[in-house]
XYZ file of C-alpha atoms in Angstrom:
535
model
C 140.380 -39.876 -55.868
C 140.367 -36.168 -55.934
C 137.288 -36.329 -53.537
C 139.315 -38.182 -51.263
C 142.624 -35.868 -51.526
C 140.315 -32.672 -50.881
C 138.434 -34.308 -47.925
C 142.103 -35.198 -46.182
C 143.375 -31.462 -46.925
C 140.398 -30.031 -44.679
C 140.924 -28.904 -41.193
C 138.717 -29.701 -38.161
C 136.212 -26.662 -39.321
C 136.201 -28.020 -42.868
C 135.326 -31.510 -41.912
C 132.512 -30.491 -39.826
C 130.927 -28.073 -42.235
C 131.395 -30.761 -44.948
C 129.587 -33.386 -42.590
C 126.866 -30.653 -41.875
C 126.372 -30.042 -45.348
C 126.340 -33.620 -46.310
C 123.603 -34.316 -43.424
C 121.622 -31.438 -44.843
C 121.519 -32.425 -48.382
C 120.671 -36.090 -47.080
C 117.717 -34.738 -45.171
C 116.405 -32.308 -47.916
C 116.554 -35.402 -50.434
C 114.958 -37.667 -47.729
C 112.090 -35.250 -47.144
C 111.312 -34.134 -50.680
C 107.476 -34.311 -50.995
C 106.003 -35.597 -54.099
C 103.688 -33.330 -56.393
C 100.345 -32.285 -55.053
C 101.242 -33.184 -51.225
C 99.293 -31.408 -48.568
C 100.684 -28.222 -48.013
C 101.820 -27.119 -44.539
C 104.483 -24.910 -42.534
C 108.085 -24.751 -43.611
C 110.011 -27.291 -41.652
C 113.555 -27.102 -40.336
C 116.341 -29.596 -41.255
C 116.265 -32.593 -38.948
C 113.863 -31.350 -36.187
C 110.840 -30.481 -38.705
C 108.193 -28.456 -37.237
C 108.458 -29.820 -33.805
C 110.039 -26.674 -32.449
C 106.917 -24.574 -33.513
C 104.301 -27.183 -32.298
C 102.340 -26.283 -29.139
C 103.055 -29.042 -26.990
C 100.524 -28.275 -24.322
C 97.576 -27.765 -26.626
C 98.628 -29.339 -30.076
C 94.933 -29.612 -31.310
C 94.682 -25.740 -30.994
C 97.770 -25.202 -32.840
C 96.635 -27.736 -35.680
C 93.323 -25.948 -35.740
C 94.799 -22.934 -36.376
C 96.846 -24.408 -39.247
C 93.844 -25.851 -40.823
C 92.449 -22.141 -41.018
C 95.710 -21.415 -42.834
C 96.081 -24.461 -45.092
C 92.780 -26.311 -45.419
C 91.322 -29.381 -44.065
C 94.169 -31.557 -45.215
C 97.505 -30.289 -44.435
C 101.011 -31.556 -43.521
C 103.281 -31.475 -40.525
C 106.920 -32.843 -39.959
C 107.076 -34.490 -36.460
C 111.091 -34.742 -36.448
C 111.927 -36.754 -39.625
C 108.393 -37.994 -40.081
C 105.771 -36.177 -42.545
C 102.319 -36.595 -40.963
C 99.057 -35.526 -42.960
C 96.645 -33.898 -40.453
C 93.038 -34.363 -41.564
C 90.480 -31.809 -40.070
C 86.627 -31.079 -40.225
C 83.801 -33.474 -40.274
C 83.792 -33.920 -43.916
C 87.226 -34.961 -44.513
C 87.771 -36.939 -40.987
C 84.886 -39.035 -42.105
C 86.305 -39.488 -45.647
C 89.472 -40.600 -44.294
C 88.284 -43.142 -41.386
C 85.292 -44.388 -42.905
C 84.889 -44.031 -46.682
C 88.700 -45.130 -46.963
C 88.767 -47.260 -43.942
C 90.459 -50.135 -45.524
C 93.148 -48.060 -46.949
C 93.533 -46.365 -43.256
C 93.127 -48.986 -40.775
C 96.724 -49.813 -39.864
C 98.743 -48.058 -37.459
C 102.333 -46.708 -38.432
C 105.730 -47.157 -36.524
C 105.651 -45.530 -33.096
C 108.697 -45.527 -30.986
C 107.285 -45.547 -27.741
C 105.024 -48.542 -28.462
C 107.840 -50.254 -30.284
C 110.113 -50.091 -27.096
C 107.115 -51.022 -24.763
C 105.457 -53.964 -26.820
C 108.165 -56.389 -26.792
C 105.985 -58.976 -28.352
C 105.582 -58.857 -32.150
C 101.977 -58.937 -32.006
C 101.585 -55.590 -30.396
C 98.511 -56.117 -28.089
C 95.136 -55.138 -29.422
C 95.325 -51.243 -30.388
C 98.581 -51.193 -32.085
C 98.696 -54.419 -33.916
C 97.779 -54.671 -37.696
C 96.456 -56.996 -40.531
C 95.011 -60.485 -39.527
C 96.547 -60.487 -35.870
C 94.553 -56.888 -34.807
C 91.505 -58.196 -36.711
C 91.517 -61.676 -34.641
C 92.483 -59.896 -31.535
C 89.918 -57.193 -31.727
C 87.039 -59.807 -32.539
C 88.138 -62.047 -29.631
C 87.880 -59.184 -27.148
C 84.716 -57.825 -28.266
C 83.417 -61.399 -28.176
C 84.738 -62.310 -24.852
C 83.696 -58.755 -23.108
C 79.995 -59.544 -24.456
C 80.280 -63.147 -23.072
C 80.991 -61.440 -19.655
C 78.364 -59.013 -19.603
C 79.165 -56.044 -22.102
C 75.731 -54.888 -23.124
C 73.869 -57.100 -20.747
C 71.927 -56.640 -17.446
C 74.667 -58.663 -15.483
C 76.952 -55.841 -16.399
C 74.668 -53.038 -15.351
C 74.002 -54.786 -12.115
C 77.946 -54.557 -11.577
C 78.027 -50.698 -12.281
C 75.061 -49.959 -10.096
C 76.915 -51.760 -7.262
C 79.948 -49.796 -7.907
C 78.025 -46.708 -7.726
C 76.948 -47.649 -4.407
C 80.612 -48.012 -3.310
C 81.347 -44.657 -5.197
C 78.528 -42.970 -3.119
C 79.543 -44.205 0.218
C 83.431 -43.140 -0.434
C 81.973 -39.642 -1.196
C 79.453 -39.556 1.948
C 82.496 -40.732 4.070
C 84.563 -37.524 3.602
C 81.834 -35.667 5.823
C 82.737 -32.144 4.667
C 86.318 -32.654 4.079
C 87.894 -31.286 0.897
C 88.982 -34.218 -1.333
C 89.899 -34.969 -4.919
C 87.470 -36.776 -6.821
C 89.862 -37.930 -9.522
C 91.102 -40.667 -7.635
C 87.623 -42.088 -6.606
C 86.367 -41.842 -10.056
C 89.414 -43.767 -11.691
C 88.745 -46.159 -8.764
C 85.142 -46.885 -9.793
C 85.486 -47.055 -13.433
C 88.514 -49.255 -13.368
C 86.903 -51.603 -11.085
C 84.414 -52.366 -13.835
C 86.991 -53.144 -16.513
C 88.893 -55.309 -13.959
C 85.770 -57.179 -13.408
C 85.571 -58.088 -17.076
C 89.548 -58.853 -17.562
C 90.317 -60.305 -14.135
C 86.809 -61.548 -12.877
C 87.151 -59.088 -9.557
C 86.795 -55.783 -8.081
C 89.535 -54.101 -5.885
C 88.768 -52.275 -2.496
C 89.537 -48.579 -2.935
C 92.321 -48.662 -0.314
C 94.157 -51.712 -2.224
C 97.742 -50.918 -2.271
C 98.439 -52.770 -5.498
C 95.431 -51.653 -7.135
C 96.374 -47.848 -6.323
C 99.821 -48.394 -7.568
C 98.463 -49.830 -10.885
C 96.155 -46.666 -11.249
C 98.842 -44.165 -10.495
C 101.499 -45.952 -12.686
C 98.994 -46.117 -15.562
C 97.854 -42.238 -15.146
C 101.525 -41.130 -14.676
C 102.698 -42.793 -17.744
C 100.076 -41.595 -20.014
C 100.632 -37.934 -18.741
C 104.368 -38.294 -19.560
C 103.331 -39.827 -23.072
C 100.966 -37.108 -23.918
C 103.380 -34.235 -23.143
C 106.659 -32.893 -24.530
C 108.841 -35.686 -23.355
C 106.756 -38.405 -25.001
C 106.571 -36.080 -28.190
C 110.430 -35.803 -28.253
C 110.771 -39.534 -27.642
C 108.532 -40.244 -30.505
C 110.236 -37.781 -32.767
C 113.982 -38.540 -31.933
C 114.118 -41.949 -30.360
C 117.707 -42.945 -31.497
C 118.662 -39.939 -29.410
C 116.130 -39.995 -26.417
C 116.710 -43.534 -25.519
C 120.271 -42.696 -24.424
C 119.261 -39.487 -22.668
C 117.982 -39.274 -19.001
C 114.622 -37.691 -18.500
C 110.935 -38.206 -17.584
C 110.428 -39.919 -20.805
C 112.247 -42.719 -19.348
C 109.621 -43.367 -16.671
C 106.894 -43.729 -19.094
C 108.551 -47.370 -19.773
C 109.234 -48.030 -16.030
C 105.454 -47.218 -15.331
C 103.959 -49.147 -18.032
C 106.131 -51.887 -17.323
C 104.931 -51.797 -13.599
C 101.434 -52.140 -14.839
C 102.545 -54.984 -17.126
C 104.395 -56.756 -14.359
C 100.982 -56.796 -12.257
C 98.941 -58.107 -14.708
C 101.610 -60.753 -15.570
C 101.164 -61.821 -11.751
C 97.565 -61.899 -12.325
C 97.713 -64.205 -15.258
C 100.074 -66.642 -13.171
C 97.355 -66.740 -10.332
C 94.662 -67.557 -13.162
C 96.702 -70.419 -14.752
C 96.915 -72.037 -11.255
C 93.208 -72.581 -10.881
C 92.056 -72.543 -14.645
C 89.159 -74.404 -15.238
C 88.836 -74.621 -19.210
C 84.940 -75.623 -18.854
C 84.043 -72.582 -17.033
C 86.117 -69.352 -17.852
C 85.503 -66.735 -15.364
C 87.065 -63.654 -17.244
C 88.809 -62.364 -20.237
C 92.198 -63.626 -19.107
C 90.475 -67.337 -18.650
C 89.223 -67.198 -22.226
C 92.391 -66.023 -23.527
C 94.506 -68.789 -21.868
C 92.055 -71.361 -23.311
C 92.212 -69.730 -26.688
C 96.212 -70.097 -26.560
C 95.707 -73.844 -26.675
C 93.594 -73.672 -29.619
C 95.976 -71.354 -31.700
C 99.321 -72.377 -30.444
C 100.982 -69.181 -30.208
C 99.640 -67.974 -33.842
C 97.717 -64.786 -34.163
C 98.739 -62.995 -31.238
C 97.524 -66.035 -28.517
C 100.561 -66.066 -26.282
C 100.948 -65.428 -22.857
C 103.459 -62.136 -23.331
C 100.793 -60.691 -25.548
C 97.945 -61.418 -23.165
C 99.475 -59.312 -20.953
C 99.681 -56.359 -23.684
C 96.047 -57.093 -24.362
C 94.898 -56.620 -20.694
C 97.007 -53.704 -20.395
C 95.334 -52.161 -23.517
C 91.930 -52.895 -22.027
C 93.023 -51.434 -18.589
C 93.957 -48.294 -20.173
C 91.105 -47.757 -22.345
C 88.442 -48.855 -19.996
C 89.806 -46.531 -17.188
C 91.090 -43.203 -18.205
C 88.593 -41.592 -20.690
C 85.622 -42.441 -18.889
C 86.756 -41.190 -15.377
C 88.156 -37.907 -16.990
C 84.657 -37.293 -18.695
C 82.996 -37.623 -15.325
C 85.404 -35.062 -13.929
C 84.413 -32.713 -16.739
C 80.662 -33.560 -15.868
C 81.106 -32.149 -12.394
C 82.817 -28.933 -13.657
C 80.392 -28.100 -16.228
C 77.457 -28.817 -13.723
C 79.036 -26.223 -11.377
C 79.394 -23.935 -14.019
C 75.672 -24.300 -15.279
C 73.682 -24.820 -12.087
C 70.439 -24.416 -13.953
C 71.635 -27.441 -16.142
C 72.025 -29.449 -13.014
C 68.750 -28.586 -11.666
C 66.887 -29.482 -14.722
C 68.770 -32.874 -15.080
C 67.741 -33.842 -11.233
C 64.218 -32.783 -11.887
C 64.115 -35.067 -14.892
C 65.795 -38.036 -12.811
C 63.432 -37.474 -9.790
C 60.480 -37.476 -12.373
C 61.389 -40.532 -14.109
C 63.315 -42.563 -11.565
C 62.862 -41.204 -8.253
C 64.996 -41.806 -4.991
C 63.906 -45.406 -4.128
C 65.897 -47.243 -6.899
C 68.979 -46.989 -8.869
C 68.982 -46.114 -12.695
C 69.161 -48.783 -15.467
C 69.828 -48.383 -19.083
C 66.166 -48.779 -19.791
C 65.796 -45.388 -18.170
C 67.889 -43.527 -20.795
C 65.037 -43.461 -23.404
C 62.705 -41.585 -20.594
C 65.610 -39.068 -19.612
C 66.356 -37.130 -23.206
C 67.582 -33.976 -21.507
C 70.098 -35.971 -19.195
C 71.039 -38.077 -22.284
C 71.642 -34.598 -24.205
C 73.742 -33.155 -21.407
C 76.004 -36.164 -21.103
C 76.723 -35.986 -24.977
C 77.433 -32.159 -24.837
C 79.699 -32.865 -21.979
C 81.441 -35.524 -24.020
C 81.491 -32.957 -26.929
C 82.929 -29.908 -25.104
C 85.035 -32.149 -22.902
C 86.731 -33.102 -25.967
C 88.515 -36.133 -24.004
C 90.580 -37.259 -27.134
C 91.105 -34.555 -29.381
C 93.689 -36.073 -31.682
C 92.958 -39.492 -32.939
C 95.699 -42.199 -32.912
C 97.913 -42.206 -36.341
C 96.736 -44.284 -39.144
C 99.093 -45.237 -42.359
C 98.098 -45.366 -45.839
C 98.414 -48.859 -47.206
C 98.364 -47.530 -50.642
C 98.493 -44.589 -52.791
C 95.431 -42.323 -52.560
C 94.047 -39.046 -52.624
C 92.398 -37.047 -49.796
C 90.658 -33.241 -50.245
C 92.416 -33.394 -53.779
C 95.855 -34.035 -52.444
C 98.159 -36.956 -53.165
C 98.862 -39.202 -50.170
C 101.534 -41.645 -50.888
C 101.685 -45.388 -49.449
C 103.196 -45.309 -46.096
C 102.147 -41.721 -45.119
C 101.001 -41.259 -41.639
C 97.768 -39.617 -41.470
C 96.064 -38.079 -38.032
C 92.532 -37.368 -37.938
C 91.556 -34.454 -35.692
C 88.557 -35.437 -33.807
C 88.592 -31.932 -32.375
C 87.717 -30.425 -35.511
C 84.851 -32.525 -35.790
C 83.130 -31.756 -32.390
C 83.692 -28.197 -33.058
C 82.925 -27.878 -36.596
C 81.204 -24.721 -37.229
C 79.358 -26.175 -40.380
C 77.924 -29.017 -38.122
C 77.118 -27.445 -34.837
C 74.784 -24.333 -34.262
C 76.752 -23.087 -31.401
C 79.765 -24.991 -31.611
C 81.849 -22.922 -28.989
C 79.055 -22.906 -26.401
C 78.113 -25.591 -23.983
C 74.403 -26.175 -25.275
C 72.512 -29.567 -24.585
C 70.176 -28.304 -27.099
C 72.404 -29.608 -29.561
C 71.277 -33.166 -29.016
C 67.280 -32.264 -28.678
C 64.694 -31.484 -31.320
C 62.080 -29.107 -31.127
C 59.761 -31.446 -28.988
C 62.684 -32.276 -26.209
C 63.349 -35.431 -27.583
C 66.988 -36.807 -27.945
C 68.581 -36.827 -31.541
C 71.827 -38.314 -32.639
C 74.118 -36.167 -34.390
C 76.282 -37.488 -37.314
C 79.368 -35.095 -36.320
C 79.332 -36.460 -32.758
C 82.372 -38.634 -32.794
C 84.306 -38.799 -29.384
C 84.944 -42.382 -29.784
C 86.184 -41.982 -33.445
C 84.413 -43.857 -36.218
C 85.095 -46.799 -39.028
C 86.996 -50.020 -38.372
C 89.174 -48.407 -35.513
C 86.192 -46.833 -33.621
C 86.780 -47.385 -30.028
C 86.385 -51.104 -28.976
C 85.183 -49.802 -25.425
C 82.656 -47.497 -26.823
C 79.560 -49.599 -25.635
C 81.126 -50.041 -22.193
C 82.008 -46.301 -21.878
C 78.412 -45.043 -22.834
C 76.873 -47.421 -20.297
C 79.266 -46.295 -17.582
C 78.749 -42.635 -18.263
C 75.254 -42.634 -18.288
C 74.807 -44.705 -15.029
C 77.400 -43.156 -12.852
C 76.377 -39.923 -14.035
C 72.620 -40.425 -13.298
C 73.558 -42.167 -10.048
C 75.749 -39.218 -8.975
C 73.117 -36.489 -9.858
C 70.350 -38.765 -8.190
C 72.060 -38.433 -4.634
C 74.227 -35.327 -4.925
C 74.068 -31.738 -5.836
C 77.513 -30.208 -6.747
C 78.289 -26.650 -6.436
C 81.357 -24.594 -5.594
C 82.291 -24.055 -2.144
C 81.595 -20.457 -1.943
C 78.620 -20.728 -4.180
C 80.369 -18.642 -7.044
C 81.630 -20.050 -10.429
C 85.467 -20.385 -10.606
C 86.981 -17.586 -12.602
C 89.922 -19.794 -13.490
C 90.173 -20.633 -17.204
C 90.517 -24.312 -18.003
C 91.708 -26.148 -21.184
C 90.785 -29.326 -22.673
C 92.241 -31.680 -25.027
C 95.378 -33.916 -25.132
C 96.753 -32.091 -22.354
C 94.863 -30.210 -19.668
C 96.811 -27.737 -17.635
C 94.908 -25.146 -15.869
C 94.874 -21.481 -16.846
C 94.860 -21.923 -20.585
C 92.431 -22.095 -23.454
C 89.913 -24.643 -24.732
C 90.088 -26.627 -28.009
C 88.589 -23.633 -30.072
C 91.036 -21.363 -28.664
C 88.613 -19.422 -26.251
C 88.920 -19.350 -22.535
C 86.833 -21.534 -20.376
C 86.109 -21.979 -16.611
C 87.916 -24.328 -14.643
C 89.261 -25.113 -11.077
C 93.053 -24.542 -9.754
C 94.802 -27.171 -7.661
C 94.110 -26.130 -3.971
C 91.099 -23.841 -4.920
C 88.260 -23.667 -2.473
C 86.861 -26.523 -4.346
C 82.987 -27.763 -4.698
C 80.345 -28.460 -2.054
C 77.930 -31.269 -2.545
C 74.711 -32.382 -0.749
C 74.470 -36.028 -0.724
C 70.805 -35.681 -1.669
C 68.118 -33.166 -1.733
C 66.771 -34.597 1.531
C 69.852 -35.005 3.488
C 71.292 -32.621 5.712
C 75.072 -33.893 5.083
C 77.196 -31.238 3.706
C 80.772 -31.652 2.392
C 83.661 -30.117 0.444
C 84.974 -31.352 -2.895
C 88.492 -30.106 -3.919
C 89.563 -30.890 -7.603
C 93.279 -31.348 -6.734
C 94.286 -32.646 -10.412
C 91.667 -31.613 -13.218
C 94.860 -31.933 -15.646
C 95.238 -35.025 -17.674
C 97.933 -35.341 -20.269
C 97.136 -38.276 -22.443
C 97.182 -39.632 -25.985
C 94.541 -41.585 -27.438
C 93.713 -44.399 -24.807
C 90.755 -45.529 -26.535
C 91.757 -45.768 -30.296
C 91.566 -49.517 -31.528
């Protein structure tokens, strides 16, 4: 009663001070950490550490924190404590040795708003639904060519279309980013929808543009703010709202495609992933995520995962080839010796192209396309690096720290294809090469991505030589990682090369025997994205 009387006696300032003090105490109580919890930077009330986060290069910022606090440390994103795991040894401990404990995804505000189906598609679902949907997707993709010669033929046909598009520019500066997105996306479209799109198809281009912009917004400060403070951000205007309008536009296009499939579905002769899913729906009667709504979300996940990372890796391949022309020459010499100019490449050539294979792997390592793996959540109390991780704690494996681990790589900060070659020039696998993550949530599209990267890379270098328009290496630094704006730092914090929008660009020769010369301008070498290929 006395408390009520005191409260009534307060003026407006006193009431506000009381409410602030109450919220401050509540925040402190809510965010108390247990004994032996991983250390980390001091967090502010309500907002946590988000104000100190480098939103353009979070992986660089987290790498610096790992130097201070060790390979297992904590960080507060808004009100959510997250444990960051760094270094090859500790990342493998979390996602492989303790795979069962760190297999599920935690709550994510953006995904919760977009994935209106409780099943959550493929990549963000959990439990039996996730296991069933992942197995079904892998099995279905294999049925329609994944890992088979039929898919190789489809990729080689797409390479031919890509080569023709490049040749048609006839010397005019252009952006290869759109072409790479078109070519790579057409492969997953054939598996999921049973068809490829012409590069000038308006609906196809709209779908790709919505996807790319949505991923960019989700990976930048607006997406991070929405994840940290969804209760506030969902009522505020801003670019974050376009994440959902873009994603819903892609989903609506996929729903239209599903309706087309339903009209001429032949249960005895499925044509693609959508057909097979529709047939499976009859067997499961809306159980284990086999609903029409969830089909759209599963197709969305496959479309995202099957396009963005591979297309972006090909862009970085061109940049590294122009930075190191001696590497490009050596790759082309090996291709000429093994394949020649009279036929297209095949996966059977890979074992005979060790240097080319090593260059592709080093591009993936240095390109560091997905530096921060998607969040996991601890299913039970456990320990990592000697620290206590309570049940329900979100954990983020930092793949950058594995690809640049000084204890695993001879020259981690240098582009060096020798990382993947033995003393005899034979290709060697490296345990710390984890661009697709590892464990139970290893990228579902790893096999497809490897096939596409090899065939597209070899197909391009078999026909074209890439160089700067002025013959000089670009002086502009370039960053890699979750976001890739120009003129910044690489994952390890050092300056790297790159091209600015509107720069003089690159020049290519369609083949070493041809006289045709064209200009190639990278207008958009920035890609801001979270982990599209995290399963």
